[in-house]
């Protein structure tokens, strides 16, 4: 059993069932994979010491998990008293939500349990209008408002960014989930007062119930995500309950998660494609952006728009990042032989910024593959700034000190506002492609873009324009001082073999035959 106030869980199983039981606890997010691996590797030591000890039982411990053998039974104690919480909202994180639902399922298997997944509409504009510190204070206030819920047993967590989840159990009927959703909506009727005035926010809410899932806590959460996506796409309502007719989509997501995880472990079916960047000062290819592609054995190429959000939600995105870095490091010697002298840029997810060892993890890969950090540019998306701006700055400085070049992707949208540029230790600003489309035809668009370039140049940043598809756009960008471009005008993303041919033609160089 588990007392939610202490964060301690107790489980018990037969000695012969220990391996399967530990694996089931791992699947249910009760214990971490490294804890499970250690305990399985040393389970024989537990049994040996227990048999030899005549004055008491010698436990087997690893991190927060302890095994104690008593005759034919093994007690498993999971102590999460010091479980990390989100320090912006002071709420627990995703793993705490899944563990609590698992406890409810075990202790009250017939209880009606549901999740209300909350995402804030238009929150990406908050930092641009009232500042990042104020945005964090609003997230903190939202957490305090949602904590007031008291109609049922509940668990409130912050998933990431502007997403919260309120799980409830012991509802008397399935219809009560709509009452929970309405209560959540009511908490946003009052404005959030800031030093710059009142801010009004509205939530989109996706709901799911355990009657529509396969009994796993993660399925309950995935169903809520499906409902949330439907809610956000419906202009008439901002709340949706998961419909069992959507089950095929859930099944596909669960299968894709498992298959993607396997592909990352085996390093199969995944490819890195590269899109060239061109310097407008000498018109040479100055860099490449690495983009992951998944060639599914049955479905062919799966759109990154489908599997990258899935990887973000399930935590696999960090493994994706590591795979991309490793494969880029392997490809780099081949590209150098074809005359490519620039850096390769790699996208870093907001979830990577939550990893406590992300800098060392990247350095370990770079060292193993025997390339230099100066060969790599890390592209940071705006989502990295929503969780904790100060932490993000510290991490960026650490990456910079390690020798990586840094760039801000999709500048001009969401959080990457001008007010934060002065604080970011980056080298390059990539201006979002939405600003490029009207450049050649609109004098006003040209003035706006030039103003953005001038500001970036005043701060000693290089400027790259994304989404350049036409030669007249390139001409305008060169005229107003842009440093480099990227887009279909140069090339679509290319697999390595095609890229080699492209570089041979572009660099006007025969292959190195050494």
Coordinates of C-alpha atoms in Angstrom, one line a residue:
X1 CA 0.0 0.0 0.0
X2 CA 1.0 3.6 -0.3
X3 CA 0.4 6.6 1.9
X4 CA 0.2 9.6 -0.5
X5 CA 1.3 11.9 2.3
X6 CA 4.6 10.1 2.8
X7 CA 5.3 8.8 -0.7
X8 CA 6.1 5.2 0.5
X9 CA 4.7 2.2 -1.4
X10 CA 4.7 -1.4 -0.1
X11 CA 4.3 -4.5 -2.4
X12 CA 4.7 -8.2 -1.7
X13 CA 5.2 -11.2 -4.0
X14 CA 6.4 -14.8 -4.0
X15 CA 10.2 -15.4 -4.4
X16 CA 9.6 -17.3 -7.6
X17 CA 7.6 -14.3 -9.0
X18 CA 10.1 -11.6 -8.2
X19 CA 11.4 -11.1 -11.7
X20 CA 8.0 -10.8 -13.4
X21 CA 6.7 -8.7 -10.5
X22 CA 9.6 -6.2 -10.8
X23 CA 9.1 -5.9 -14.5
X24 CA 5.4 -5.2 -14.0
X25 CA 6.3 -2.5 -11.5
X26 CA 8.6 -1.0 -14.1
X27 CA 5.9 -1.0 -16.8
X28 CA 3.6 0.7 -14.4
X29 CA 6.1 3.4 -13.7
X30 CA 6.4 2.4 -10.0
X31 CA 10.2 1.8 -10.3
X32 CA 12.7 3.1 -12.8
X33 CA 14.4 0.9 -15.4
X34 CA 17.8 1.2 -13.8
X35 CA 16.4 0.3 -10.4
X36 CA 14.7 -2.8 -12.0
X37 CA 17.9 -3.8 -13.8
X38 CA 20.0 -3.6 -10.7
X39 CA 17.6 -5.5 -8.5
X40 CA 17.2 -8.3 -11.1
X41 CA 21.0 -8.6 -11.5
X42 CA 21.5 -8.9 -7.7
X43 CA 18.4 -10.9 -6.7
X44 CA 20.5 -14.0 -6.0
X45 CA 22.6 -12.0 -3.5
X46 CA 19.4 -11.1 -1.7
X47 CA 18.4 -14.8 -1.3
X48 CA 22.0 -15.8 -0.3
X49 CA 22.3 -13.2 2.4
X50 CA 18.8 -13.9 3.7
X51 CA 19.6 -17.6 4.0
X52 CA 22.9 -17.0 5.7
X53 CA 21.8 -14.4 8.2
X54 CA 20.6 -15.9 11.4
X55 CA 20.0 -12.7 13.4
X56 CA 18.0 -10.7 10.9
X57 CA 17.3 -10.1 7.2
X58 CA 19.9 -8.2 5.1
X59 CA 18.0 -6.1 2.6
X60 CA 18.9 -5.4 -1.0
X61 CA 18.7 -1.7 -1.7
X62 CA 19.2 0.5 -4.8
X63 CA 18.3 4.1 -4.9
X64 CA 14.8 4.3 -3.5
X65 CA 13.8 0.6 -3.7
X66 CA 14.4 -2.0 -1.0
X67 CA 13.8 -5.7 -1.2
X68 CA 13.5 -7.8 2.0
X69 CA 13.1 -11.6 1.8
X70 CA 11.1 -13.3 4.5
X71 CA 10.8 -17.0 3.9
X72 CA 9.1 -17.5 0.6
X73 CA 7.9 -13.9 0.4
X74 CA 9.7 -10.8 -0.8
X75 CA 8.6 -7.3 0.4
X76 CA 9.3 -4.5 -2.0
X77 CA 9.4 -1.0 -0.4
X78 CA 9.5 2.0 -2.8
X79 CA 10.4 5.2 -0.9
X80 CA 9.6 8.4 -3.0
X81 CA 9.6 10.8 -0.1
X82 CA 12.1 13.0 -1.9
X83 CA 10.5 12.6 -5.3
X84 CA 11.3 15.6 -7.4
X85 CA 8.6 18.2 -7.8
X86 CA 8.2 20.9 -10.3
X87 CA 9.7 24.0 -8.6
X88 CA 7.7 26.5 -10.7
X89 CA 4.3 25.2 -9.5
X90 CA 5.4 23.0 -6.5
X91 CA 3.4 20.2 -8.0
X92 CA 4.4 16.6 -8.5
X93 CA 5.3 15.4 -12.0
X94 CA 3.9 12.8 -14.5
X95 CA 5.4 9.7 -12.8
X96 CA 3.6 10.6 -9.5
X97 CA 0.3 10.7 -11.4
X98 CA 0.8 7.3 -12.9
X99 CA 1.9 5.8 -9.6
X100 CA -1.2 7.2 -7.8
X101 CA -3.6 5.8 -10.4
X102 CA -1.9 2.5 -10.1
X103 CA -2.5 2.5 -6.3
X104 CA -6.1 3.4 -6.9
X105 CA -6.5 0.6 -9.3
X106 CA -5.0 -1.9 -6.8
X107 CA -6.9 -0.8 -3.7
X108 CA -10.3 0.0 -5.4
X109 CA -10.4 -1.9 -8.7
X110 CA -14.1 -1.2 -9.2
X111 CA -14.0 2.5 -8.5
X112 CA -14.7 5.0 -11.3
X113 CA -11.4 6.9 -12.0
X114 CA -10.8 9.6 -14.5
X115 CA -8.4 12.2 -15.7
X116 CA -9.0 15.8 -16.7
X117 CA -6.0 17.0 -18.8
X118 CA -5.8 20.8 -18.9
X119 CA -3.9 22.8 -21.4
X120 CA -4.1 26.6 -21.5
X121 CA -5.2 28.4 -24.7
X122 CA -2.9 31.0 -26.0
X123 CA -0.4 30.8 -23.1
X124 CA 2.5 31.1 -25.5
X125 CA 1.7 34.8 -25.7
X126 CA 2.1 35.4 -22.0
X127 CA 5.8 35.8 -22.0
X128 CA 5.7 38.2 -24.9
X129 CA 3.2 40.4 -23.2
X130 CA 3.8 40.3 -19.4
X131 CA 7.2 38.6 -19.1
X132 CA 8.5 35.2 -18.3
X133 CA 8.7 35.7 -14.5
X134 CA 5.0 36.8 -14.6
X135 CA 4.2 33.7 -16.7
X136 CA 5.7 31.5 -14.0
X137 CA 3.7 33.3 -11.3
X138 CA 0.5 32.6 -13.3
X139 CA 1.4 28.9 -13.5
X140 CA 2.0 28.9 -9.8
X141 CA -1.4 30.6 -9.2
X142 CA -3.1 28.1 -11.5
X143 CA -1.7 25.2 -9.4
X144 CA -3.0 26.8 -6.2
X145 CA -6.5 27.2 -7.7
X146 CA -6.7 23.7 -8.9
X147 CA -5.5 22.4 -5.5
X148 CA -8.7 23.6 -4.0
X149 CA -10.6 20.7 -5.6
X150 CA -12.2 18.6 -2.8
X151 CA -15.2 16.6 -4.2
X152 CA -13.3 13.3 -4.6
X153 CA -9.9 11.8 -3.9
X154 CA -7.6 13.4 -6.4
X155 CA -4.1 13.8 -7.6
X156 CA -2.9 17.1 -9.3
X157 CA 0.3 17.2 -11.3
X158 CA 2.1 19.4 -13.8
X159 CA 2.9 17.4 -16.9
X160 CA 5.0 20.0 -18.7
X161 CA 4.8 23.5 -20.0
X162 CA 1.2 24.7 -19.7
X163 CA -0.3 21.2 -19.2
X164 CA -1.8 20.1 -15.9
X165 CA -3.6 16.8 -15.0
X166 CA -6.2 16.4 -12.3
X167 CA -7.0 12.7 -11.7
X168 CA -10.0 11.8 -9.6
X169 CA -11.4 8.5 -8.2
X170 CA -14.4 7.2 -6.3
X171 CA -16.9 9.0 -8.5
X172 CA -20.4 7.8 -8.0
X173 CA -21.2 7.9 -11.7
X174 CA -19.4 8.3 -15.0
X175 CA -21.2 11.6 -15.6
X176 CA -19.4 13.2 -12.7
X177 CA -16.3 13.7 -14.8
X178 CA -18.2 16.5 -16.6
X179 CA -18.7 18.2 -13.2
X180 CA -15.0 18.0 -12.6
X181 CA -14.3 19.5 -16.0
X182 CA -16.8 22.3 -15.3
X183 CA -15.2 23.0 -11.9
X184 CA -11.8 23.3 -13.6
X185 CA -13.3 25.8 -16.1
X186 CA -14.8 27.8 -13.3
X187 CA -11.3 28.3 -11.8
X188 CA -10.3 30.4 -14.8
X189 CA -13.2 32.8 -14.7
X190 CA -11.4 35.2 -12.4
X191 CA -8.4 37.0 -14.0
X192 CA -4.8 36.5 -13.0
X193 CA -3.6 39.8 -11.6
X194 CA -0.1 40.9 -12.7
X195 CA 1.9 44.1 -12.4
X196 CA 1.0 44.8 -16.0
X197 CA -2.7 44.3 -15.6
X198 CA -5.2 41.5 -15.5
X199 CA -4.7 38.4 -17.6
X200 CA -7.6 36.1 -18.6
X201 CA -7.0 32.5 -19.6
X202 CA -9.2 29.7 -20.8
X203 CA -8.4 26.0 -20.7
X204 CA -8.9 23.2 -23.2
X205 CA -9.8 20.0 -21.3
X206 CA -9.5 16.4 -22.4
X207 CA -11.2 13.8 -20.2
X208 CA -10.9 10.0 -20.0
X209 CA -12.4 7.3 -17.8
X210 CA -11.0 3.9 -16.8
X211 CA -14.1 2.2 -18.3
X212 CA -12.7 3.1 -21.7
X213 CA -9.1 2.0 -21.2
X214 CA -7.2 -1.3 -20.9
X215 CA -6.5 -1.0 -17.2
X216 CA -3.0 0.6 -17.5
X217 CA -2.6 4.1 -16.0
X218 CA -0.7 5.3 -19.0
X219 CA -3.6 4.3 -21.2
X220 CA -5.9 6.5 -19.1
X221 CA -3.5 9.4 -19.7
X222 CA -3.1 8.7 -23.5
X223 CA -6.9 8.7 -23.8
X224 CA -7.1 12.1 -22.2
X225 CA -4.5 13.4 -24.7
X226 CA -6.6 12.1 -27.6
X227 CA -9.7 13.9 -26.1
X228 CA -7.6 17.0 -25.5
X229 CA -6.6 17.1 -29.2
X230 CA -10.2 16.8 -30.2
X231 CA -11.1 19.6 -27.8
X232 CA -8.5 22.0 -29.2
X233 CA -9.6 21.3 -32.8
X234 CA -13.3 21.9 -32.1
X235 CA -14.3 25.6 -32.4
X236 CA -17.6 25.0 -30.5
X237 CA -16.4 23.5 -27.3
X238 CA -13.1 23.4 -25.4
X239 CA -13.8 20.1 -23.5
X240 CA -14.1 16.6 -24.8
X241 CA -14.5 13.1 -23.2
X242 CA -12.6 10.3 -24.8
X243 CA -14.8 8.3 -27.1
X244 CA -14.2 4.5 -27.4
X245 CA -14.5 5.0 -31.2
X246 CA -11.0 6.6 -30.9
X247 CA -9.6 3.3 -29.6
X248 CA -7.8 2.6 -32.9
X249 CA -5.9 5.8 -32.6
X250 CA -4.9 4.9 -29.0
X251 CA -3.8 1.4 -30.2
X252 CA -1.7 2.9 -32.9
X253 CA -0.1 5.3 -30.5
X254 CA 0.7 2.5 -28.0
X255 CA 2.1 0.4 -30.7
X256 CA 4.2 3.2 -32.2
X257 CA 5.6 4.0 -28.8
X258 CA 6.7 0.5 -28.3
X259 CA 8.1 0.2 -31.8
X260 CA 9.9 3.5 -31.6
X261 CA 11.4 2.5 -28.3
X262 CA 12.6 -0.7 -29.9
X263 CA 14.0 1.1 -32.9
X264 CA 15.9 3.4 -30.7
X265 CA 17.4 0.6 -28.7
X266 CA 18.3 -1.4 -31.8
X267 CA 19.3 1.6 -33.8
X268 CA 17.3 0.3 -36.7
X269 CA 14.7 1.8 -39.1
X270 CA 15.8 5.3 -38.0
X271 CA 17.7 7.6 -40.4
X272 CA 19.2 11.1 -40.2
X273 CA 18.4 13.4 -43.2
X274 CA 20.1 16.7 -43.6
X275 CA 18.9 20.1 -44.9
X276 CA 21.6 22.5 -46.2
X277 CA 22.1 26.1 -45.0
X278 CA 23.7 28.7 -47.3
X279 CA 25.8 31.7 -46.3
X280 CA 24.7 34.9 -48.1
X281 CA 28.1 36.4 -47.7
X282 CA 29.9 33.9 -50.0
X283 CA 27.0 31.7 -51.2
X284 CA 28.7 28.6 -49.9
X285 CA 27.0 25.8 -48.0
X286 CA 27.7 26.9 -44.4
X287 CA 25.9 24.3 -42.4
X288 CA 23.4 21.4 -42.2
X289 CA 20.4 20.7 -40.0
X290 CA 20.0 17.1 -38.9
X291 CA 16.4 15.8 -39.0
X292 CA 15.3 12.3 -37.9
X293 CA 13.2 10.1 -40.1
X294 CA 11.5 6.8 -39.2
X295 CA 11.3 4.2 -42.0
X296 CA 8.7 1.9 -40.4
X297 CA 9.0 -1.7 -41.6
X298 CA 5.3 -1.9 -42.4
X299 CA 4.1 1.7 -42.7
X300 CA 7.1 3.2 -44.6
X301 CA 8.2 6.7 -43.7
X302 CA 6.2 8.0 -40.7
X303 CA 5.8 11.7 -40.5
X304 CA 7.9 13.4 -37.8
X305 CA 4.7 15.3 -37.1
X306 CA 3.2 12.1 -35.8
X307 CA 6.1 10.4 -33.9
X308 CA 7.9 13.4 -32.5
X309 CA 4.9 14.6 -30.4
X310 CA 4.5 11.0 -29.3
X311 CA 8.1 10.9 -28.2
X312 CA 7.7 14.2 -26.4
X313 CA 4.6 12.9 -24.4
X314 CA 6.1 9.5 -23.5
X315 CA 9.6 10.7 -22.6
X316 CA 11.3 8.9 -25.5
X317 CA 12.4 12.3 -27.0
X318 CA 15.6 12.2 -24.9
X319 CA 16.5 8.9 -26.5
X320 CA 15.8 10.4 -29.8
X321 CA 18.1 13.3 -29.1
X322 CA 20.9 10.9 -28.1
X323 CA 20.4 8.8 -31.2
X324 CA 20.6 11.9 -33.5
X325 CA 23.8 13.1 -31.8
X326 CA 25.4 9.7 -32.1
X327 CA 24.4 9.3 -35.8
X328 CA 25.5 12.8 -36.7
X329 CA 28.9 12.1 -35.1
X330 CA 29.2 8.9 -37.2
X331 CA 28.2 10.7 -40.5
X332 CA 30.5 13.7 -39.9
X333 CA 33.7 12.1 -41.2
X334 CA 32.0 11.1 -44.4
X335 CA 30.7 14.7 -44.9
X336 CA 34.1 16.2 -44.2
X337 CA 35.6 14.1 -47.0
X338 CA 33.1 15.7 -49.4
X339 CA 34.3 19.2 -48.6
X340 CA 31.8 20.1 -46.0
X341 CA 33.4 22.4 -43.5
X342 CA 30.5 23.8 -41.5
X343 CA 28.6 22.7 -38.3
X344 CA 25.7 20.4 -38.1
X345 CA 22.8 21.6 -36.0
X346 CA 20.7 19.3 -33.9
X347 CA 17.4 20.1 -32.3
X348 CA 17.2 19.9 -28.5
X349 CA 13.8 19.2 -26.9
X350 CA 12.3 21.0 -23.9
X351 CA 12.3 17.6 -22.2
X352 CA 16.1 17.4 -22.6
X353 CA 16.4 20.4 -20.4
X354 CA 14.7 18.4 -17.6
X355 CA 17.4 15.8 -17.7
X356 CA 19.8 16.3 -14.8
X357 CA 22.8 15.1 -16.8
X358 CA 22.1 16.3 -20.3
X359 CA 25.4 18.1 -20.8
X360 CA 27.4 15.1 -19.7
X361 CA 25.3 12.8 -21.7
X362 CA 26.0 14.8 -24.9
X363 CA 29.7 15.1 -24.1
X364 CA 29.9 11.3 -23.5
X365 CA 28.5 10.7 -27.0
X366 CA 30.8 13.3 -28.6
X367 CA 33.9 11.8 -26.9
X368 CA 33.0 8.3 -27.8
X369 CA 32.6 9.2 -31.5
X370 CA 35.8 11.2 -31.5
X371 CA 34.5 14.4 -32.8
X372 CA 34.6 17.9 -31.3
X373 CA 31.8 19.9 -29.7
X374 CA 32.8 22.7 -32.1
X375 CA 31.4 20.5 -34.9
X376 CA 27.9 20.7 -33.4
X377 CA 25.3 23.4 -33.1
X378 CA 22.4 22.8 -30.7
X379 CA 19.1 24.4 -31.7
X380 CA 16.8 25.3 -28.8
X381 CA 13.1 25.6 -29.4
X382 CA 10.9 28.0 -27.5
X383 CA 9.3 25.2 -25.5
X384 CA 12.5 24.9 -23.5
X385 CA 11.9 28.3 -21.9
X386 CA 8.4 27.6 -20.5
X387 CA 9.3 25.4 -17.6
X388 CA 12.1 27.4 -16.0
X389 CA 13.8 30.3 -17.7
X390 CA 16.6 30.7 -15.1
X391 CA 17.4 26.9 -15.3
X392 CA 17.4 27.2 -19.0
X393 CA 20.0 30.0 -18.9
X394 CA 22.2 28.0 -16.6
X395 CA 22.0 25.0 -18.9
X396 CA 22.7 27.0 -22.0
X397 CA 25.8 28.5 -20.3
X398 CA 27.0 25.0 -19.5
X399 CA 26.5 23.8 -23.1
X400 CA 28.3 27.0 -24.3
X401 CA 31.2 26.3 -21.9
X402 CA 31.4 22.8 -23.2
X403 CA 32.1 24.2 -26.7
X404 CA 28.7 23.8 -28.4
X405 CA 27.4 26.5 -30.7
X406 CA 23.8 27.5 -29.8
X407 CA 20.9 28.8 -31.8
X408 CA 17.3 29.8 -31.1
X409 CA 14.8 28.1 -33.5
X410 CA 11.6 29.7 -34.7
X411 CA 12.4 33.1 -33.4
X412 CA 9.5 35.5 -33.5
X413 CA 6.9 33.1 -32.2
X414 CA 5.8 32.3 -28.6
X415 CA 8.4 32.7 -25.9
X416 CA 11.4 33.7 -27.9
X417 CA 10.6 37.4 -27.7
X418 CA 13.0 40.3 -28.0
X419 CA 13.1 40.9 -24.3
X420 CA 14.9 37.6 -23.7
X421 CA 17.5 37.8 -26.4
X422 CA 19.8 39.9 -24.1
X423 CA 19.9 37.1 -21.6
X424 CA 20.5 34.2 -23.9
X425 CA 24.1 33.0 -24.5
X426 CA 23.4 32.0 -28.1
X427 CA 25.3 32.5 -31.4
X428 CA 22.5 32.4 -34.0
X429 CA 18.9 33.4 -34.2
X430 CA 16.7 31.4 -36.7
X431 CA 13.8 33.7 -37.7
X432 CA 10.6 31.7 -38.2
X433 CA 9.5 30.9 -41.8
X434 CA 6.2 32.7 -41.4
X435 CA 8.0 36.0 -41.7
X436 CA 9.7 35.0 -45.0
X437 CA 6.6 34.3 -47.1
X438 CA 5.6 37.9 -47.8
X439 CA 9.1 39.3 -48.0
X440 CA 9.3 39.8 -51.8
X441 CA 5.8 41.1 -52.2
X442 CA 5.3 43.2 -49.1
X443 CA 7.3 46.4 -48.2
X444 CA 5.9 46.2 -44.7
X445 CA 7.1 42.7 -44.2
X446 CA 10.5 43.6 -45.4
X447 CA 10.7 46.5 -42.9
X448 CA 9.6 44.2 -40.1
X449 CA 12.2 41.6 -41.0
X450 CA 15.0 44.1 -41.4
X451 CA 14.1 45.5 -37.9
X452 CA 14.4 42.0 -36.4
X453 CA 17.8 41.5 -38.2
X454 CA 19.1 44.9 -37.0
X455 CA 18.2 44.1 -33.4
X456 CA 19.9 40.7 -33.6
X457 CA 23.0 42.2 -35.2
X458 CA 23.1 44.8 -32.4
X459 CA 23.3 42.0 -29.9
X460 CA 26.1 40.3 -32.0
X461 CA 23.9 37.4 -33.1
X462 CA 24.1 35.8 -36.6
X463 CA 20.7 35.6 -38.3
X464 CA 19.4 32.6 -40.4
X465 CA 16.1 32.8 -42.3
X466 CA 14.1 29.6 -42.4
X467 CA 11.7 28.5 -45.1
X468 CA 13.3 30.3 -48.0
X469 CA 11.7 28.7 -51.1
X470 CA 12.2 31.3 -53.9
X471 CA 15.2 33.2 -55.3
X472 CA 13.5 36.6 -54.9
X473 CA 13.2 35.9 -51.1
X474 CA 17.0 35.2 -51.0
X475 CA 17.8 38.4 -52.8
X476 CA 15.8 40.5 -50.4
X477 CA 17.3 38.7 -47.4
X478 CA 20.8 39.3 -48.7
X479 CA 20.0 43.0 -49.3
X480 CA 18.7 43.6 -45.8
X481 CA 21.7 41.9 -44.1
X482 CA 20.6 38.4 -43.3
X483 CA 23.6 36.1 -42.8
X484 CA 22.3 32.7 -44.1
X485 CA 19.3 30.9 -45.3
X486 CA 17.7 27.5 -45.2
X487 CA 14.8 26.1 -47.3
X488 CA 13.6 24.3 -50.4
X489 CA 15.3 26.9 -52.6
X490 CA 18.6 25.1 -51.6
X491 CA 17.2 21.6 -51.1
X492 CA 14.7 19.5 -49.2
X493 CA 16.1 17.3 -46.4
X494 CA 18.3 14.6 -47.9
X495 CA 19.4 11.2 -46.7
X496 CA 23.2 10.8 -46.4
X497 CA 23.8 9.2 -49.8
X498 CA 21.9 11.9 -51.6
X499 CA 23.5 14.6 -49.5
X500 CA 27.0 13.3 -50.5
X501 CA 26.1 13.8 -54.2
X502 CA 24.6 17.2 -53.4
X503 CA 27.8 18.3 -51.6
X504 CA 30.0 17.0 -54.4
X505 CA 28.1 19.1 -56.9
X506 CA 27.9 22.2 -54.6
X507 CA 31.4 22.1 -53.3
X508 CA 32.7 21.3 -56.8
X509 CA 35.0 18.7 -55.3
X510 CA 35.8 15.1 -56.3
X511 CA 35.5 12.5 -53.5
X512 CA 38.4 11.8 -51.2
X513 CA 39.5 8.3 -52.1
X514 CA 41.7 7.8 -49.1

